[in-house]
mmCIF file of C-alpha atoms (C1' of nucleotides) in Angstrom:
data_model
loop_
_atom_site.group_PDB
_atom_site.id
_atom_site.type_symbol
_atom_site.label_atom_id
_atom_site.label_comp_id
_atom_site.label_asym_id
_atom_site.label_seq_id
_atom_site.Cartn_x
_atom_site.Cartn_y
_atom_site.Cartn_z
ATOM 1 C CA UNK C 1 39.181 182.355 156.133
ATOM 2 C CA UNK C 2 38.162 183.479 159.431
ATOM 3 C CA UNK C 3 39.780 181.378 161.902
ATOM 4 C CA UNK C 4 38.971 182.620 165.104
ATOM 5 C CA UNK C 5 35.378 181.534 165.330
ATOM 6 C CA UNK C 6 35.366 178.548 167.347
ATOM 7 C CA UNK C 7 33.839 175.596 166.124
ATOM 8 C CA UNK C 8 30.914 172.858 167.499
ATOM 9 C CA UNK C 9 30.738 169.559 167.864
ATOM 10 C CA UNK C 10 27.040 168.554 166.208
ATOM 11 C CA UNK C 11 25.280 165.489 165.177
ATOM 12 C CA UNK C 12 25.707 166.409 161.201
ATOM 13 C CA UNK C 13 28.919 167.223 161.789
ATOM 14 C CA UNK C 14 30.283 163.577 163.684
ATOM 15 C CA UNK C 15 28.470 161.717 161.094
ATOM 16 C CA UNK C 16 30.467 163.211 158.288
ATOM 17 C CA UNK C 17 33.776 163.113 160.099
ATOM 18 C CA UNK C 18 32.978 159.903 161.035
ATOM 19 C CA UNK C 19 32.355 158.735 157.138
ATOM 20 C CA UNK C 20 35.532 160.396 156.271
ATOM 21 C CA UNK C 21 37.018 158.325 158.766
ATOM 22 C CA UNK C 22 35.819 154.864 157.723
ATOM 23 C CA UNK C 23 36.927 155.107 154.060
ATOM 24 C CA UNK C 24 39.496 154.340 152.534
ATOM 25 C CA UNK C 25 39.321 156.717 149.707
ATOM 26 C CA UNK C 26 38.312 160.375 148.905
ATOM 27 C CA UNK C 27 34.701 160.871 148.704
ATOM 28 C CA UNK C 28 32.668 163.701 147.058
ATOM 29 C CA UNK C 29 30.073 165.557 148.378
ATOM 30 C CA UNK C 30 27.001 163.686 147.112
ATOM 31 C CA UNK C 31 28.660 160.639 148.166
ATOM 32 C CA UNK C 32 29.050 161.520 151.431
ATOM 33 C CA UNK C 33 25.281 162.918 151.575
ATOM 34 C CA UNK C 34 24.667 159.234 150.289
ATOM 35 C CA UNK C 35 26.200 157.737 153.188
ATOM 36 C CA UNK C 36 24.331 160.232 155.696
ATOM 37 C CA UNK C 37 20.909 159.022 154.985
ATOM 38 C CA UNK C 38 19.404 162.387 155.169
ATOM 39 C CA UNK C 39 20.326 163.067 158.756
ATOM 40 C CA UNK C 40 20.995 166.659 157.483
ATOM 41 C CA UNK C 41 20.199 168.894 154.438
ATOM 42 C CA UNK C 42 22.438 169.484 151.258
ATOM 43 C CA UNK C 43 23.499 172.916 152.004
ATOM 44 C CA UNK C 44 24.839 171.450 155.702
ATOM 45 C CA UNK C 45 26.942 169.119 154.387
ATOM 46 C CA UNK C 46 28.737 171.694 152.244
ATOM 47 C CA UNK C 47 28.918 173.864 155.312
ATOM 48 C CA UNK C 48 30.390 170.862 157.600
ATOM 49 C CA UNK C 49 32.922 170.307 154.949
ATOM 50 C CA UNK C 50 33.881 174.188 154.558
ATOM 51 C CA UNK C 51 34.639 174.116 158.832
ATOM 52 C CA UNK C 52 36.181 170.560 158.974
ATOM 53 C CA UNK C 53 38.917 171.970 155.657
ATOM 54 C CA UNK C 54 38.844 175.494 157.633
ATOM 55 C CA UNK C 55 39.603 173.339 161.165
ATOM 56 C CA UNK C 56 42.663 171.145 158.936
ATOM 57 C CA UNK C 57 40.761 168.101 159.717
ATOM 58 C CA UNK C 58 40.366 166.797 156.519
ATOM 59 C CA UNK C 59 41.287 168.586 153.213
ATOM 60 C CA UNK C 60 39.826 168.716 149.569
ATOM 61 C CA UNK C 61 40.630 167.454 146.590
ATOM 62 C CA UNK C 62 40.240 168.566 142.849
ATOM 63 C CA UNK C 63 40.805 165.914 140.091
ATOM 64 C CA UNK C 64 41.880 165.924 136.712
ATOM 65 C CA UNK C 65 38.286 166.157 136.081
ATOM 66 C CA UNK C 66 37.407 168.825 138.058
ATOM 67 C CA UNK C 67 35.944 166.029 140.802
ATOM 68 C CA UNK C 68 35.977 167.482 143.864
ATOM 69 C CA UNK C 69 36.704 165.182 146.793
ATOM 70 C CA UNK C 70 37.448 165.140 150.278
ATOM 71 C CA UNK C 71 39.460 163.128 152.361
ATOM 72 C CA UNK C 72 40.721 162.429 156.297
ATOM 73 C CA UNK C 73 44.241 162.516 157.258
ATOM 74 C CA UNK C 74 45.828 160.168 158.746
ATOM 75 C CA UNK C 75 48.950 161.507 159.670
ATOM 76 C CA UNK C 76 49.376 164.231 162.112
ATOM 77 C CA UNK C 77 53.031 164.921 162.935
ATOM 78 C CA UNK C 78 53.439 168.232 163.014
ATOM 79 C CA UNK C 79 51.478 170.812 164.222
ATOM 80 C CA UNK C 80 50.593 172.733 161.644
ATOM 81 C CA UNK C 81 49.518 170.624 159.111
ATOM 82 C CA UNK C 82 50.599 170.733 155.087
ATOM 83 C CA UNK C 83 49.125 168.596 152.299
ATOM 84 C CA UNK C 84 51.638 168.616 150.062
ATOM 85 C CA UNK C 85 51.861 164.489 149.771
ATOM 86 C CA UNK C 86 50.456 163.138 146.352
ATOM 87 C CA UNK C 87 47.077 162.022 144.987
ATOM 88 C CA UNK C 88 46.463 159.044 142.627
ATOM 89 C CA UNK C 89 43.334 158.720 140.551
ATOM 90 C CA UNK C 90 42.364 155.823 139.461
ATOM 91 C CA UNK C 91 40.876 156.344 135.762
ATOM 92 C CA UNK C 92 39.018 152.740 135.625
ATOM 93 C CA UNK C 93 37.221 152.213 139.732
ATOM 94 C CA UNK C 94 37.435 156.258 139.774
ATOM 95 C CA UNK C 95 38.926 155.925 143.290
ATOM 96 C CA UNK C 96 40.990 158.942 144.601
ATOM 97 C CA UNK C 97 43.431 157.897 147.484
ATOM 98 C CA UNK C 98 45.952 159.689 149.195
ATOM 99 C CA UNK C 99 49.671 158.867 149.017
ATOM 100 C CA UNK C 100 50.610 159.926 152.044
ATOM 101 C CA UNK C 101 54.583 159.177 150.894
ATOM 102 C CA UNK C 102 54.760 160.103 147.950
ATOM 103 C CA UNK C 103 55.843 163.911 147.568
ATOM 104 C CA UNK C 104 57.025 165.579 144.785
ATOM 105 C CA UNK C 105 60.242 167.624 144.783
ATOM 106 C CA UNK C 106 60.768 170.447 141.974
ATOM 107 C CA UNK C 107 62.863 173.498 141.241
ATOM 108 C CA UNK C 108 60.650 176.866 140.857
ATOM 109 C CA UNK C 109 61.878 180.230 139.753
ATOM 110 C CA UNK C 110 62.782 182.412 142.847
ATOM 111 C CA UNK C 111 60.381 185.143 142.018
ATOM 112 C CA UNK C 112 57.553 182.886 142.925
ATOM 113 C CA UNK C 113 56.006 182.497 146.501
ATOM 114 C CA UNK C 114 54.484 178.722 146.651
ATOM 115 C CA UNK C 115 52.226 178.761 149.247
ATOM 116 C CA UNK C 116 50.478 175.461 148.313
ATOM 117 C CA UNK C 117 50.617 172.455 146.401
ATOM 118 C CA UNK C 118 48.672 170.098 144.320
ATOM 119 C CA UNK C 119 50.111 166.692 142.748
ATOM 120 C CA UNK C 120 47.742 164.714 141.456
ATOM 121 C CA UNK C 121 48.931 161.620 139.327
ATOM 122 C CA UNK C 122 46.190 159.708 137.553
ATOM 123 C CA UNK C 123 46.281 156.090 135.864
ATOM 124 C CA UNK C 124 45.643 152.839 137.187
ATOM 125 C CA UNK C 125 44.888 151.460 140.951
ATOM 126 C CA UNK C 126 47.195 148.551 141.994
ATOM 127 C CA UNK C 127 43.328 146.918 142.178
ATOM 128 C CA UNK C 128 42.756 147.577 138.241
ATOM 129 C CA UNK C 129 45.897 146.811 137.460
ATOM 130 C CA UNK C 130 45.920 143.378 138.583
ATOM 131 C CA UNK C 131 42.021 142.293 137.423
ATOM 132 C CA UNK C 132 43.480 143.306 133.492
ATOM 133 C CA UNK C 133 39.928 144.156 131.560
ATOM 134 C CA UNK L 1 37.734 159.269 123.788
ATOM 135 C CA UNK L 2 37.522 158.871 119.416
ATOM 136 C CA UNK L 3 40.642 159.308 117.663
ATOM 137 C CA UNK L 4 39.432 158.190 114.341
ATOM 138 C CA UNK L 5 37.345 160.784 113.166
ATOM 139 C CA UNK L 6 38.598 164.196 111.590
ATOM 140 C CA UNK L 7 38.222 167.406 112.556
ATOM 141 C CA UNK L 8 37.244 170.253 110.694
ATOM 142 C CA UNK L 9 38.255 174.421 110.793
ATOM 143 C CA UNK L 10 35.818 176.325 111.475
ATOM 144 C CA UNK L 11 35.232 179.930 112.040
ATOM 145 C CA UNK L 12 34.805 179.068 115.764
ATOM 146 C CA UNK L 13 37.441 176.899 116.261
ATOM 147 C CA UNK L 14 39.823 179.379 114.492
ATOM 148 C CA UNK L 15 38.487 182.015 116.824
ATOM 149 C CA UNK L 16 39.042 180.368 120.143
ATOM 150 C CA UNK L 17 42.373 179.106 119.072
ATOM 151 C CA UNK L 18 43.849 182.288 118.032
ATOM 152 C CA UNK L 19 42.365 183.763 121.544
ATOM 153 C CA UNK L 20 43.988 180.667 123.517
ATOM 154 C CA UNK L 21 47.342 181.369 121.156
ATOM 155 C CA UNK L 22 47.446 184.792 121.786
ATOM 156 C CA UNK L 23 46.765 185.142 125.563
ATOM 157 C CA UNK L 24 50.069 184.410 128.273
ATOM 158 C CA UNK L 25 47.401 182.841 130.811
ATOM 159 C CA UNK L 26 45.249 179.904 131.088
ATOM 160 C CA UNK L 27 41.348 181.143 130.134
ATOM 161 C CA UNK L 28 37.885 179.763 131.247
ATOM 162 C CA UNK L 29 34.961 178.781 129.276
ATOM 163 C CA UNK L 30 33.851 182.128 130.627
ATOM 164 C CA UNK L 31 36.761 184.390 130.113
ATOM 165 C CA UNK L 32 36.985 182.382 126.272
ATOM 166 C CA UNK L 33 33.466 183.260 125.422
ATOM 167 C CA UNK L 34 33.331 186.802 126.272
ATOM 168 C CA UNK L 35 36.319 187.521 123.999
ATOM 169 C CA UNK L 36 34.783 185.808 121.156
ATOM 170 C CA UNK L 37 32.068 188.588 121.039
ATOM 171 C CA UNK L 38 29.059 186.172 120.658
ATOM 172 C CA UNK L 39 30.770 184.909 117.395
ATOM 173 C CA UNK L 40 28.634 181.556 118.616
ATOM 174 C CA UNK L 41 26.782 179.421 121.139
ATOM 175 C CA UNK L 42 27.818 178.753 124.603
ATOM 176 C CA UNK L 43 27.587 175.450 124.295
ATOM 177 C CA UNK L 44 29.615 175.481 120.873
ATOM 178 C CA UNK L 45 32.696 176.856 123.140
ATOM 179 C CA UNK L 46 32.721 174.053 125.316
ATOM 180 C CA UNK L 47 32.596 171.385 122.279
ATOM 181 C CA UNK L 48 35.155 173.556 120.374
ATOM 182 C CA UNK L 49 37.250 173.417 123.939
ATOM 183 C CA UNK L 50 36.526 169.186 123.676
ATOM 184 C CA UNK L 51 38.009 169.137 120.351
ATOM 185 C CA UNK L 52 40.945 170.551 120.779
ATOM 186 C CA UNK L 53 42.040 169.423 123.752
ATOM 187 C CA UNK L 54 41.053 165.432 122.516
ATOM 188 C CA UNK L 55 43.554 166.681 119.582
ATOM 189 C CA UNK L 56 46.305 167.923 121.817
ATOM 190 C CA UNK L 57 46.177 171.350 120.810
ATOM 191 C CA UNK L 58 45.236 173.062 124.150
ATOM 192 C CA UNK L 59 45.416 171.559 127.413
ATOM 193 C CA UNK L 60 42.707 171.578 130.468
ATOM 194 C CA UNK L 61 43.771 173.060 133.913
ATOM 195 C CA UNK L 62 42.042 172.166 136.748
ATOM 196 C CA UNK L 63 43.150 174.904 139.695
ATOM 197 C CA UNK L 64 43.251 173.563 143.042
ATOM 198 C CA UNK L 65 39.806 175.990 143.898
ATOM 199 C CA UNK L 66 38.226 173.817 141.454
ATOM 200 C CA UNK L 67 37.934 176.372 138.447
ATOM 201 C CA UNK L 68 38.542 174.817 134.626
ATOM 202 C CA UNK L 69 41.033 176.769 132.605
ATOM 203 C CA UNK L 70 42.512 175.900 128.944
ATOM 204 C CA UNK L 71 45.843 176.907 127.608
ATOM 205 C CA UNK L 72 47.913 176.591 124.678
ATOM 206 C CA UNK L 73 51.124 174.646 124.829
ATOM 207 C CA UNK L 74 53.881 176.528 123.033
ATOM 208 C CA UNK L 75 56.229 173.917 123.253
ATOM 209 C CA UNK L 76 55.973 170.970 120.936
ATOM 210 C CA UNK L 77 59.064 168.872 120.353
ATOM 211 C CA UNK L 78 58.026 165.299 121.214
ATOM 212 C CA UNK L 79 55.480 163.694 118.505
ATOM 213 C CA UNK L 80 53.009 162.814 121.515
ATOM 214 C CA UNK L 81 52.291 165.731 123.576
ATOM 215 C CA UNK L 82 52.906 164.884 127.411
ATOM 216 C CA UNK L 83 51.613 168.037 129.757
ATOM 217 C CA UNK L 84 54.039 167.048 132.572
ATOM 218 C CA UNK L 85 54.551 170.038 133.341
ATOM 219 C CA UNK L 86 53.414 172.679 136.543
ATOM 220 C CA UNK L 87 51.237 175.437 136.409
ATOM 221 C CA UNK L 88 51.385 178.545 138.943
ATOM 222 C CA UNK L 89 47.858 179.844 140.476
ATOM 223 C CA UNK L 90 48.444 183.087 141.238
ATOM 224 C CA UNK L 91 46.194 183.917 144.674
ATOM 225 C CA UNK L 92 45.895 187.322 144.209
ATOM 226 C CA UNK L 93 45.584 188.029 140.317
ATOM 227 C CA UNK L 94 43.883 184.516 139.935
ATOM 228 C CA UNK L 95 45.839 183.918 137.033
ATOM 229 C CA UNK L 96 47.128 180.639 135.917
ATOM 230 C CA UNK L 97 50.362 180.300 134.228
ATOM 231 C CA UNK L 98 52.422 177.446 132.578
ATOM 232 C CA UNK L 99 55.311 176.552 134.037
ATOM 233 C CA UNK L 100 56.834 174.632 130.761
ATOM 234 C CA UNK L 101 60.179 173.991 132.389
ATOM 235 C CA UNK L 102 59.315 173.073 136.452
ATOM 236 C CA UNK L 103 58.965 169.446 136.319
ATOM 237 C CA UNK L 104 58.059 167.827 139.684
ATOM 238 C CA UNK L 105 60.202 164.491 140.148
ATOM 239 C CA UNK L 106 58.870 161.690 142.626
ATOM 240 C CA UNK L 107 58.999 157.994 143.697
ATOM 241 C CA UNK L 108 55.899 155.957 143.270
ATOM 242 C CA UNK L 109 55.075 152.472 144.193
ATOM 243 C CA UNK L 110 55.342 150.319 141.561
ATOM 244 C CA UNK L 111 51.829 148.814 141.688
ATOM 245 C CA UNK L 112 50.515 152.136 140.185
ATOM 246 C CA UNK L 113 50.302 152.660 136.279
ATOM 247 C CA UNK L 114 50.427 156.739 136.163
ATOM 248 C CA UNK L 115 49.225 157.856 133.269
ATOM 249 C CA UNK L 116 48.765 161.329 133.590
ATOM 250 C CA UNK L 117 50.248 163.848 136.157
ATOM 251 C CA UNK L 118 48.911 167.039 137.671
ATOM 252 C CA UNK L 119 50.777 169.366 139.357
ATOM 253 C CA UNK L 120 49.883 172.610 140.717
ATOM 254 C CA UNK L 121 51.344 175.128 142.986
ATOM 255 C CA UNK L 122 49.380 178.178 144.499
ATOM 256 C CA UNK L 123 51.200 181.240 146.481
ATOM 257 C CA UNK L 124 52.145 184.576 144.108
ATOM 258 C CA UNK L 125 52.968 185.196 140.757
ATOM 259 C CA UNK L 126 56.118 187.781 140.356
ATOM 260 C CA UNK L 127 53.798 190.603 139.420
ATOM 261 C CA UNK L 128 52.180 190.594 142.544
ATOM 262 C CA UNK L 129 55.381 189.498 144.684
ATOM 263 C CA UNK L 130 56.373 192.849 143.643
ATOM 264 C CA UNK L 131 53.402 194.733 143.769
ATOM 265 C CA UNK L 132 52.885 194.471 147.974
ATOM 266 C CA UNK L 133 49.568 195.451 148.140
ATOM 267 C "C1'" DA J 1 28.517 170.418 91.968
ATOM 268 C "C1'" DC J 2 27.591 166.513 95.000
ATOM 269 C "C1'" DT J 3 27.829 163.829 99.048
ATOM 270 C "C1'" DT J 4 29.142 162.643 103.546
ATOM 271 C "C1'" DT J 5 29.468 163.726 108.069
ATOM 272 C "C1'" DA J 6 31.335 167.015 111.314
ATOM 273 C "C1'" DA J 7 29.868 171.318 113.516
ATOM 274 C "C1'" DT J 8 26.433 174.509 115.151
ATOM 275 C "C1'" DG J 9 22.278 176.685 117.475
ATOM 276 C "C1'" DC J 10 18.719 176.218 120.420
ATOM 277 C "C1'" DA J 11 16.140 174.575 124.152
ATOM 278 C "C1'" DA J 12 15.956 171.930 127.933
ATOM 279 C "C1'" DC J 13 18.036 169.727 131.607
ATOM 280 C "C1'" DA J 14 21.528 168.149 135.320
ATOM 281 C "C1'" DT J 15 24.921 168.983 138.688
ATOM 282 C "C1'" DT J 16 27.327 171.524 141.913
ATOM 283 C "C1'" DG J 17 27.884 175.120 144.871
ATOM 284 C "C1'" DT J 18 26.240 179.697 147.242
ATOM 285 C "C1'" DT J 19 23.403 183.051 149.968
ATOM 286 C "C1'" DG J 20 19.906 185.118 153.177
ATOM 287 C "C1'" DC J 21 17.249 184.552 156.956
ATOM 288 C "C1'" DA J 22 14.468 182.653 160.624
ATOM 289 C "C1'" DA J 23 14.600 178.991 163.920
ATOM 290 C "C1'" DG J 24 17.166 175.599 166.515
ATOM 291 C "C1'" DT J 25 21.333 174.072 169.328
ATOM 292 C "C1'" DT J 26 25.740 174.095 171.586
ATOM 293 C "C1'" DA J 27 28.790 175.306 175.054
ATOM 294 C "C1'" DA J 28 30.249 178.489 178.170
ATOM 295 C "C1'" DA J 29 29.126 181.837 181.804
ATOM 296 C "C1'" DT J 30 26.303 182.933 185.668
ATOM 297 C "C1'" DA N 1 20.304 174.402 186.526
ATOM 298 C "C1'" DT N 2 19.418 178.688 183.820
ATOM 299 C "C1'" DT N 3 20.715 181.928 180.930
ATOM 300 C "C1'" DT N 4 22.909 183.717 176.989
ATOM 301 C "C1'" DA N 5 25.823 184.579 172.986
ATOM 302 C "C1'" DA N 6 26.780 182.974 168.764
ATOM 303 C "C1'" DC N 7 27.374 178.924 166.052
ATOM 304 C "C1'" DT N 8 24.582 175.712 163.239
ATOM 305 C "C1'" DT N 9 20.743 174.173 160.552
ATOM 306 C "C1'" DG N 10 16.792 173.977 157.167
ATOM 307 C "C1'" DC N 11 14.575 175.934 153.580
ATOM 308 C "C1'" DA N 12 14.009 178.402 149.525
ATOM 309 C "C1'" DA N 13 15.911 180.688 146.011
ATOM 310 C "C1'" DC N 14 19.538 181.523 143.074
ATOM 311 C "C1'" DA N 15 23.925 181.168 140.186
ATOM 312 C "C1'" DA N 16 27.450 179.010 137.625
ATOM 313 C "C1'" DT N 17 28.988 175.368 134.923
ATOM 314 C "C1'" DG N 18 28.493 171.663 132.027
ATOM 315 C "C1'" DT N 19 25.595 168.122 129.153
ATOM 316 C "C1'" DT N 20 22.247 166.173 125.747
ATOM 317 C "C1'" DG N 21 19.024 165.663 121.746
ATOM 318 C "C1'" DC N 22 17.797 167.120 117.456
ATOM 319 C "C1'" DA N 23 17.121 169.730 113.367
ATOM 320 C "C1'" DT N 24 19.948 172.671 110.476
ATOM 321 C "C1'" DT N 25 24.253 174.344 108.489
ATOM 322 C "C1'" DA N 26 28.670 173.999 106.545
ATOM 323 C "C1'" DA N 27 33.389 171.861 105.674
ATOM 324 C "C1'" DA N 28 36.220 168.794 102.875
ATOM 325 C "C1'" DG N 29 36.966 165.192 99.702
ATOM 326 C "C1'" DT N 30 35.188 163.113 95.351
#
DNA sequence: ACTTTAATGCAACATTGTTGCAAGTTAAAT
DNA sequence: ATTTAACTTGCAACAATGTTGCATTAAAGT
């Protein structure tokens, strides 16, 4: 909410962005914490993830499931910085990736104000959907 | 996940139904329960909630802040029951409407198998368009 | 009425996320 | 290089949400 605090550049913090920035998919909390090998404590990760969404460096995710992932950009064209491109769920490997391309168009009634969207499409990963079983 | 075995009416399940029919928003386990006036377990709610939604009665909404809602769908034309369609998060009144007639069109690779589509938009409802407070 | 099996209540547990506060660190100012 | 303000962390405690096992109850067909 508060964006005028300014924010720091810690150990806990690199090694998450930097885990964000190596995969290929979304990753949840616990997996990141995983991937950290207790370089930090639970609560910090959830803190370092509240700044780096706060700071638009990486934004979260809520699945079908109610999943909640998190996820780099990789695209940074404009400025200010919208997530309104698609997210595929893959309901066999569980993967969540971004698809950066694919956004949605729709007509809403006038008397709503969209501030932000979600598209989440869920099914099968070009991966599962070649190895058929 | 089991389509084969039958479900029966129960006092419960008539209960929560008839609250999900006669509410205009999407309810939580939470907001479900305390209208039910301890008629039965917590835990019944949620396996009540199962049931119905594995029997495409209600449908699950996932809101972009993570929180589960259920609604009931008050259109039912096709034979099999496709929720295609976008719900409005309301940021100010929290509440989650159906949008039964925005669909969101797109263009997807054609190495994905979608299954299932979620699409939600956040910003105001009309009520509190209006209301600019 | 009887039988089968789905549904329920209860207790216990698991997961995920939040909060307060003291202590530690960062980055800028001196 | 020191100092300093305030951002960050660890820890403990808590809260919300959802799940599981099992004995008991009740629905629906015969």
């Amino acid at each position: 909410m508060d964006k005028t605090k300014t924010t720091r550049n810690t150990a806990a913090k690199t090694a998450v962005l930097e885990i964000l920035t190596q995969s290929k998919i979304a990753l949840s909390h616990t997996e990141i914490q995983k991937q950290t090998n207790d370089l930090c404590d639970r609560v910090t990760i959830y803190r370092i993830l509240d700044r780096l969404v706060n700071d638009d460096i990486i934004h979260k995710i809520v699945n079908l499931d109610g999943t909640v992932k998190y996820a780099k950009c990789h695209h940074h064209a404009q400025r200010v910085h919208i997530h309104n491109h698609a997210h595929f769920s893959c309901e066999k490997c569980l993967e969540i990736t971004c698809l950066e391309n694919v956004k949605p168009s729709y007509i809403i009634p006038h008397n709503y104000k969209v501030n932000e969207i979600n598209f989440t499409l869920s099914g099968l990963c070009p991966n599962c959907l070649n190895s058929n079983n």
